[in-house]
PDB file of C-alpha atoms in Angstrom:
ATOM      1  CA  UNK Q   1      15.700 103.198 140.722  1.00 45.00           C
ATOM      2  CA  UNK Q   2      16.494 106.674 139.497  1.00 44.00           C
ATOM      3  CA  UNK Q   3      13.414 108.613 138.394  1.00 47.00           C
ATOM      4  CA  UNK Q   4      13.518 109.728 134.783  1.00 47.00           C
ATOM      5  CA  UNK Q   5      11.301 111.168 132.099  1.00 47.00           C
ATOM      6  CA  UNK Q   6      11.378 109.973 128.537  1.00 50.00           C
ATOM      7  CA  UNK Q   7      10.709 112.753 126.061  1.00 49.00           C
ATOM      8  CA  UNK Q   8       8.843 111.146 123.184  1.00 51.00           C
ATOM      9  CA  UNK Q   9       7.737 112.712 119.916  1.00 49.00           C
ATOM     10  CA  UNK Q  10       4.164 112.607 121.153  1.00 49.00           C
ATOM     11  CA  UNK Q  11       4.635 114.473 124.435  1.00 51.00           C
ATOM     12  CA  UNK Q  12       7.188 116.831 122.817  1.00 52.00           C
ATOM     13  CA  UNK Q  13       4.596 117.746 120.194  1.00 50.00           C
ATOM     14  CA  UNK Q  14       2.018 118.377 122.944  1.00 50.00           C
ATOM     15  CA  UNK Q  15       4.431 120.479 124.983  1.00 52.00           C
ATOM     16  CA  UNK Q  16       4.177 123.643 122.920  1.00 56.00           C
ATOM     17  CA  UNK Q  17       6.144 126.417 124.585  1.00 59.00           C
ATOM     18  CA  UNK Q  18       9.821 126.320 125.461  1.00 61.00           C
ATOM     19  CA  UNK Q  19       8.906 126.500 129.166  1.00 61.00           C
ATOM     20  CA  UNK Q  20       6.697 123.429 128.839  1.00 58.00           C
ATOM     21  CA  UNK Q  21       9.456 121.558 126.969  1.00 57.00           C
ATOM     22  CA  UNK Q  22      11.993 122.425 129.685  1.00 57.00           C
ATOM     23  CA  UNK Q  23       9.539 121.293 132.352  1.00 57.00           C
ATOM     24  CA  UNK Q  24       9.125 117.954 130.552  1.00 54.00           C
ATOM     25  CA  UNK Q  25      12.884 117.500 130.471  1.00 54.00           C
ATOM     26  CA  UNK Q  26      13.224 118.272 134.166  1.00 57.00           C
ATOM     27  CA  UNK Q  27      10.269 116.233 135.439  1.00 62.00           C
ATOM     28  CA  UNK Q  28      11.278 113.539 137.878  1.00 83.00           C
ATOM     29  CA  UNK Q  29       8.221 111.356 138.026  1.00 90.00           C
ATOM     30  CA  UNK Q  30       8.410 108.266 140.168  1.00 94.00           C
ATOM     31  CA  UNK Q  31       6.029 105.353 139.805  1.00 96.00           C
ATOM     32  CA  UNK Q  32       5.453 103.625 143.116  1.00 97.00           C
ATOM     33  CA  UNK Q  33       2.965 101.273 144.708  1.00 97.00           C
ATOM     34  CA  UNK Q  34      -0.285 102.780 145.957  1.00 97.00           C
ATOM     35  CA  UNK Q  35      -0.530 103.244 149.739  1.00 97.00           C
ATOM     36  CA  UNK Q  36      -3.638 103.613 151.911  1.00 97.00           C
ATOM     37  CA  UNK Q  37      -2.590 107.197 152.627  1.00 97.00           C
ATOM     38  CA  UNK Q  38      -2.928 107.956 148.885  1.00 98.00           C
ATOM     39  CA  UNK Q  39      -6.621 107.039 148.738  1.00 98.00           C
ATOM     40  CA  UNK Q  40      -8.154 110.484 149.293  1.00 97.00           C
ATOM     41  CA  UNK Q  41      -5.866 112.248 146.802  1.00 97.00           C
ATOM     42  CA  UNK Q  42      -6.346 109.491 144.230  1.00 97.00           C
ATOM     43  CA  UNK Q  43     -10.139 109.529 144.675  1.00 98.00           C
ATOM     44  CA  UNK Q  44     -10.057 113.268 143.971  1.00 97.00           C
ATOM     45  CA  UNK Q  45      -8.036 112.730 140.773  1.00 96.00           C
ATOM     46  CA  UNK Q  46     -10.558 110.110 139.644  1.00 95.00           C
ATOM     47  CA  UNK Q  47     -13.444 112.455 140.461  1.00 95.00           C
ATOM     48  CA  UNK Q  48     -11.829 115.293 138.488  1.00 94.00           C
ATOM     49  CA  UNK Q  49     -11.227 112.936 135.560  1.00 91.00           C
ATOM     50  CA  UNK Q  50     -14.813 111.717 135.469  1.00 90.00           C
ATOM     51  CA  UNK Q  51     -16.216 115.242 135.829  1.00 91.00           C
ATOM     52  CA  UNK Q  52     -13.892 116.585 133.131  1.00 88.00           C
ATOM     53  CA  UNK Q  53     -14.284 113.924 130.418  1.00 82.00           C
ATOM     54  CA  UNK Q  54     -17.242 111.662 131.145  1.00 77.00           C
ATOM     55  CA  UNK Q  55     -20.150 114.165 130.903  1.00 76.00           C
ATOM     56  CA  UNK Q  56     -19.526 114.318 127.134  1.00 82.00           C
ATOM     57  CA  UNK Q  57     -20.423 110.622 126.905  1.00 85.00           C
ATOM     58  CA  UNK Q  58     -22.358 109.629 130.043  1.00 87.00           C
ATOM     59  CA  UNK Q  59     -25.302 110.839 132.109  1.00 87.00           C
ATOM     60  CA  UNK Q  60     -24.615 112.775 135.299  1.00 89.00           C
ATOM     61  CA  UNK Q  61     -26.132 109.894 137.279  1.00 89.00           C
ATOM     62  CA  UNK Q  62     -23.720 107.384 135.713  1.00 89.00           C
ATOM     63  CA  UNK Q  63     -20.749 109.697 136.325  1.00 89.00           C
ATOM     64  CA  UNK Q  64     -21.678 110.155 139.989  1.00 91.00           C
ATOM     65  CA  UNK Q  65     -22.093 106.375 140.351  1.00 90.00           C
ATOM     66  CA  UNK Q  66     -18.579 105.782 139.028  1.00 91.00           C
ATOM     67  CA  UNK Q  67     -17.158 108.481 141.309  1.00 94.00           C
ATOM     68  CA  UNK Q  68     -18.811 106.769 144.303  1.00 94.00           C
ATOM     69  CA  UNK Q  69     -17.373 103.420 143.165  1.00 94.00           C
ATOM     70  CA  UNK Q  70     -13.904 104.977 143.475  1.00 96.00           C
ATOM     71  CA  UNK Q  71     -14.207 106.506 146.932  1.00 97.00           C
ATOM     72  CA  UNK Q  72     -11.144 106.361 149.200  1.00 98.00           C
ATOM     73  CA  UNK Q  73     -12.668 103.464 151.163  1.00 98.00           C
ATOM     74  CA  UNK Q  74     -13.472 101.479 148.009  1.00 97.00           C
ATOM     75  CA  UNK Q  75     -10.010 102.128 146.518  1.00 97.00           C
ATOM     76  CA  UNK Q  76      -8.377 100.750 149.667  1.00 97.00           C
ATOM     77  CA  UNK Q  77     -10.635  97.694 149.462  1.00 97.00           C
ATOM     78  CA  UNK Q  78      -9.939  97.183 145.723  1.00 96.00           C
ATOM     79  CA  UNK Q  79      -6.197  97.477 146.372  1.00 97.00           C
ATOM     80  CA  UNK Q  80      -6.373  94.062 148.055  1.00 96.00           C
ATOM     81  CA  UNK Q  81      -7.053  92.566 144.595  1.00 96.00           C
ATOM     82  CA  UNK Q  82      -5.554  95.164 142.250  1.00 97.00           C
ATOM     83  CA  UNK Q  83      -1.871  96.125 142.031  1.00 97.00           C
ATOM     84  CA  UNK Q  84      -2.221  99.905 141.936  1.00 98.00           C
ATOM     85  CA  UNK Q  85       0.595 102.323 141.136  1.00 98.00           C
ATOM     86  CA  UNK Q  86       0.722 106.093 141.482  1.00 98.00           C
ATOM     87  CA  UNK Q  87       2.822 108.606 139.579  1.00 97.00           C
ATOM     88  CA  UNK Q  88       4.411 111.096 141.963  1.00 96.00           C
ATOM     89  CA  UNK Q  89       6.442 114.247 141.393  1.00 93.00           C
ATOM     90  CA  UNK Q  90       7.666 116.347 144.336  1.00 89.00           C
ATOM     91  CA  UNK Q  91       5.360 114.394 146.682  1.00 92.00           C
ATOM     92  CA  UNK Q  92       2.325 115.295 144.537  1.00 95.00           C
ATOM     93  CA  UNK Q  93       0.266 112.445 143.111  1.00 97.00           C
ATOM     94  CA  UNK Q  94      -0.250 112.954 139.381  1.00 97.00           C
ATOM     95  CA  UNK Q  95      -2.112 109.787 138.426  1.00 97.00           C
ATOM     96  CA  UNK Q  96      -3.074 106.210 139.215  1.00 97.00           C
ATOM     97  CA  UNK Q  97      -3.434 102.919 137.381  1.00 97.00           C
ATOM     98  CA  UNK Q  98      -3.252  99.254 138.178  1.00 97.00           C
ATOM     99  CA  UNK Q  99      -3.737  95.694 137.039  1.00 97.00           C
ATOM    100  CA  UNK Q 100      -5.060  92.388 138.323  1.00 96.00           C
ATOM    101  CA  UNK Q 101      -4.628  88.889 136.928  1.00 94.00           C
ATOM    102  CA  UNK Q 102      -6.908  89.651 134.010  1.00 92.00           C
ATOM    103  CA  UNK Q 103      -7.339  93.389 133.464  1.00 95.00           C
ATOM    104  CA  UNK Q 104      -6.009  96.890 133.916  1.00 96.00           C
ATOM    105  CA  UNK Q 105      -7.935  99.116 136.295  1.00 94.00           C
ATOM    106  CA  UNK Q 106      -8.595 102.721 137.201  1.00 94.00           C
ATOM    107  CA  UNK Q 107      -6.296 104.716 134.915  1.00 94.00           C
ATOM    108  CA  UNK Q 108      -6.574 108.409 135.666  1.00 95.00           C
ATOM    109  CA  UNK Q 109      -4.172 111.333 135.356  1.00 95.00           C
ATOM    110  CA  UNK Q 110      -4.863 114.872 136.524  1.00 94.00           C
ATOM    111  CA  UNK Q 111      -6.758 116.442 133.595  1.00 90.00           C
ATOM    112  CA  UNK Q 112      -4.443 119.469 133.459  1.00 91.00           C
ATOM    113  CA  UNK Q 113      -1.368 117.313 132.714  1.00 90.00           C
ATOM    114  CA  UNK Q 114      -2.831 114.703 130.389  1.00 87.00           C
ATOM    115  CA  UNK Q 115      -0.840 114.103 127.224  1.00 86.00           C
ATOM    116  CA  UNK Q 116       2.484 114.690 128.996  1.00 88.00           C
ATOM    117  CA  UNK Q 117       3.504 111.026 129.382  1.00 90.00           C
ATOM    118  CA  UNK Q 118       2.381 110.414 132.976  1.00 94.00           C
ATOM    119  CA  UNK Q 119      -0.239 107.808 132.059  1.00 92.00           C
ATOM    120  CA  UNK Q 120       2.264 106.149 129.713  1.00 92.00           C
ATOM    121  CA  UNK Q 121       4.715 105.670 132.563  1.00 94.00           C
ATOM    122  CA  UNK Q 122       2.028 104.126 134.775  1.00 96.00           C
ATOM    123  CA  UNK Q 123       0.729 101.734 132.118  1.00 95.00           C
ATOM    124  CA  UNK Q 124       4.256 100.678 131.114  1.00 95.00           C
ATOM    125  CA  UNK Q 125       4.972  99.843 134.764  1.00 96.00           C
ATOM    126  CA  UNK Q 126       1.782  97.773 134.897  1.00 96.00           C
ATOM    127  CA  UNK Q 127       2.777  95.868 131.747  1.00 96.00           C
ATOM    128  CA  UNK Q 128       6.264  95.247 133.174  1.00 95.00           C
ATOM    129  CA  UNK Q 129       4.892  93.933 136.478  1.00 96.00           C
ATOM    130  CA  UNK Q 130       2.202  91.823 134.785  1.00 96.00           C
ATOM    131  CA  UNK Q 131       4.823  90.167 132.567  1.00 95.00           C
ATOM    132  CA  UNK Q 132       6.949  89.418 135.653  1.00 95.00           C
ATOM    133  CA  UNK Q 133       3.912  87.595 137.045  1.00 94.00           C
ATOM    134  CA  UNK Q 134       3.571  85.670 133.766  1.00 95.00           C
ATOM    135  CA  UNK Q 135       0.298  87.294 132.789  1.00 96.00           C
ATOM    136  CA  UNK Q 136      -0.110  86.778 129.035  1.00 96.00           C
ATOM    137  CA  UNK Q 137      -3.159  88.932 128.296  1.00 96.00           C
ATOM    138  CA  UNK Q 138      -4.877  91.928 129.876  1.00 96.00           C
ATOM    139  CA  UNK Q 139      -8.345  93.321 129.303  1.00 96.00           C
ATOM    140  CA  UNK Q 140      -9.557  96.814 130.038  1.00 95.00           C
ATOM    141  CA  UNK Q 141     -12.923  98.480 130.257  1.00 94.00           C
ATOM    142  CA  UNK Q 142     -12.287 101.808 128.579  1.00 93.00           C
ATOM    143  CA  UNK Q 143     -14.513 104.836 128.843  1.00 90.00           C
ATOM    144  CA  UNK Q 144     -15.382 106.295 125.447  1.00 89.00           C
ATOM    145  CA  UNK Q 145     -12.876 109.111 126.062  1.00 85.00           C
ATOM    146  CA  UNK Q 146     -10.067 106.623 126.886  1.00 89.00           C
ATOM    147  CA  UNK Q 147     -10.475 104.225 123.945  1.00 91.00           C
ATOM    148  CA  UNK Q 148      -7.850 106.058 121.865  1.00 90.00           C
ATOM    149  CA  UNK Q 149      -5.312 105.938 124.724  1.00 88.00           C
ATOM    150  CA  UNK Q 150      -5.663 102.191 125.183  1.00 94.00           C
ATOM    151  CA  UNK Q 151      -5.473 101.633 121.413  1.00 95.00           C
ATOM    152  CA  UNK Q 152      -2.149 103.484 121.430  1.00 93.00           C
ATOM    153  CA  UNK Q 153      -0.816 100.827 123.823  1.00 94.00           C
ATOM    154  CA  UNK Q 154      -1.936  97.917 121.670  1.00 96.00           C
ATOM    155  CA  UNK Q 155      -5.345  97.170 123.160  1.00 97.00           C
ATOM    156  CA  UNK Q 156      -7.861  95.974 120.569  1.00 97.00           C
ATOM    157  CA  UNK Q 157     -11.564  96.733 120.770  1.00 96.00           C
ATOM    158  CA  UNK Q 158     -13.568  93.614 121.572  1.00 96.00           C
ATOM    159  CA  UNK Q 159     -17.121  94.711 122.433  1.00 95.00           C
ATOM    160  CA  UNK Q 160     -19.296  97.160 124.333  1.00 95.00           C
ATOM    161  CA  UNK Q 161     -19.956  96.163 127.913  1.00 92.00           C
ATOM    162  CA  UNK Q 162     -22.744  97.638 130.057  1.00 92.00           C
ATOM    163  CA  UNK Q 163     -22.533  97.479 133.840  1.00 89.00           C
ATOM    164  CA  UNK Q 164     -25.779  97.789 135.764  1.00 88.00           C
ATOM    165  CA  UNK Q 165     -26.767  98.443 139.338  1.00 84.00           C
ATOM    166  CA  UNK Q 166     -30.363  98.461 140.566  1.00 82.00           C
ATOM    167  CA  UNK Q 167     -30.995 101.978 139.230  1.00 83.00           C
ATOM    168  CA  UNK Q 168     -27.989 102.799 137.070  1.00 85.00           C
ATOM    169  CA  UNK Q 169     -25.964 101.659 134.093  1.00 87.00           C
ATOM    170  CA  UNK Q 170     -22.801 102.676 132.282  1.00 88.00           C
ATOM    171  CA  UNK Q 171     -21.278 101.373 129.061  1.00 91.00           C
ATOM    172  CA  UNK Q 172     -17.579 100.753 128.546  1.00 93.00           C
ATOM    173  CA  UNK Q 173     -15.560  99.404 125.648  1.00 95.00           C
ATOM    174  CA  UNK Q 174     -13.966  96.078 126.498  1.00 96.00           C
ATOM    175  CA  UNK Q 175     -10.501  95.888 124.968  1.00 97.00           C
ATOM    176  CA  UNK Q 176      -7.757  93.262 125.130  1.00 97.00           C
ATOM    177  CA  UNK Q 177      -3.974  93.199 124.732  1.00 97.00           C
ATOM    178  CA  UNK Q 178      -1.506  90.318 124.546  1.00 96.00           C
ATOM    179  CA  UNK Q 179       1.646  90.898 126.581  1.00 94.00           C
TER     180      UNK Q 179
END
């Protein structure tokens, strides 16, 4: 498939300068399946995302726990159950997201390019693939900073969900969407 970028009102409004608008028009983002070789770069994007947004809502201990849960080794292991996709432009990974039979997983875009449509392309690909596999409904566990994003894609807030380990906990917002 030919890579393309859809300029929407939302990302056009976020673009700002003429240079940014031209860059949006010329972006050739491809969405492809995650590969083992992507794990280190993806883990770094996830780490940057958690360190950038999560400290506003979560303790440092909880943030570090979630970063460790998304190490390269653990991402490779999770990829056996989760259909992960990465957004790539000029061989540079811009973001990741995936889905399993019941939920979307691990949506992160480089903080410096958020709001430019990269995450939208990844989530739309996940919806498309999930529908092909006759999945009728997807859940997500949104961080507090991501709730608005998931709402934009039709996810409805269901409840707060707290995950616990022996010495840690973190609360997410469970959301659900019919496909």
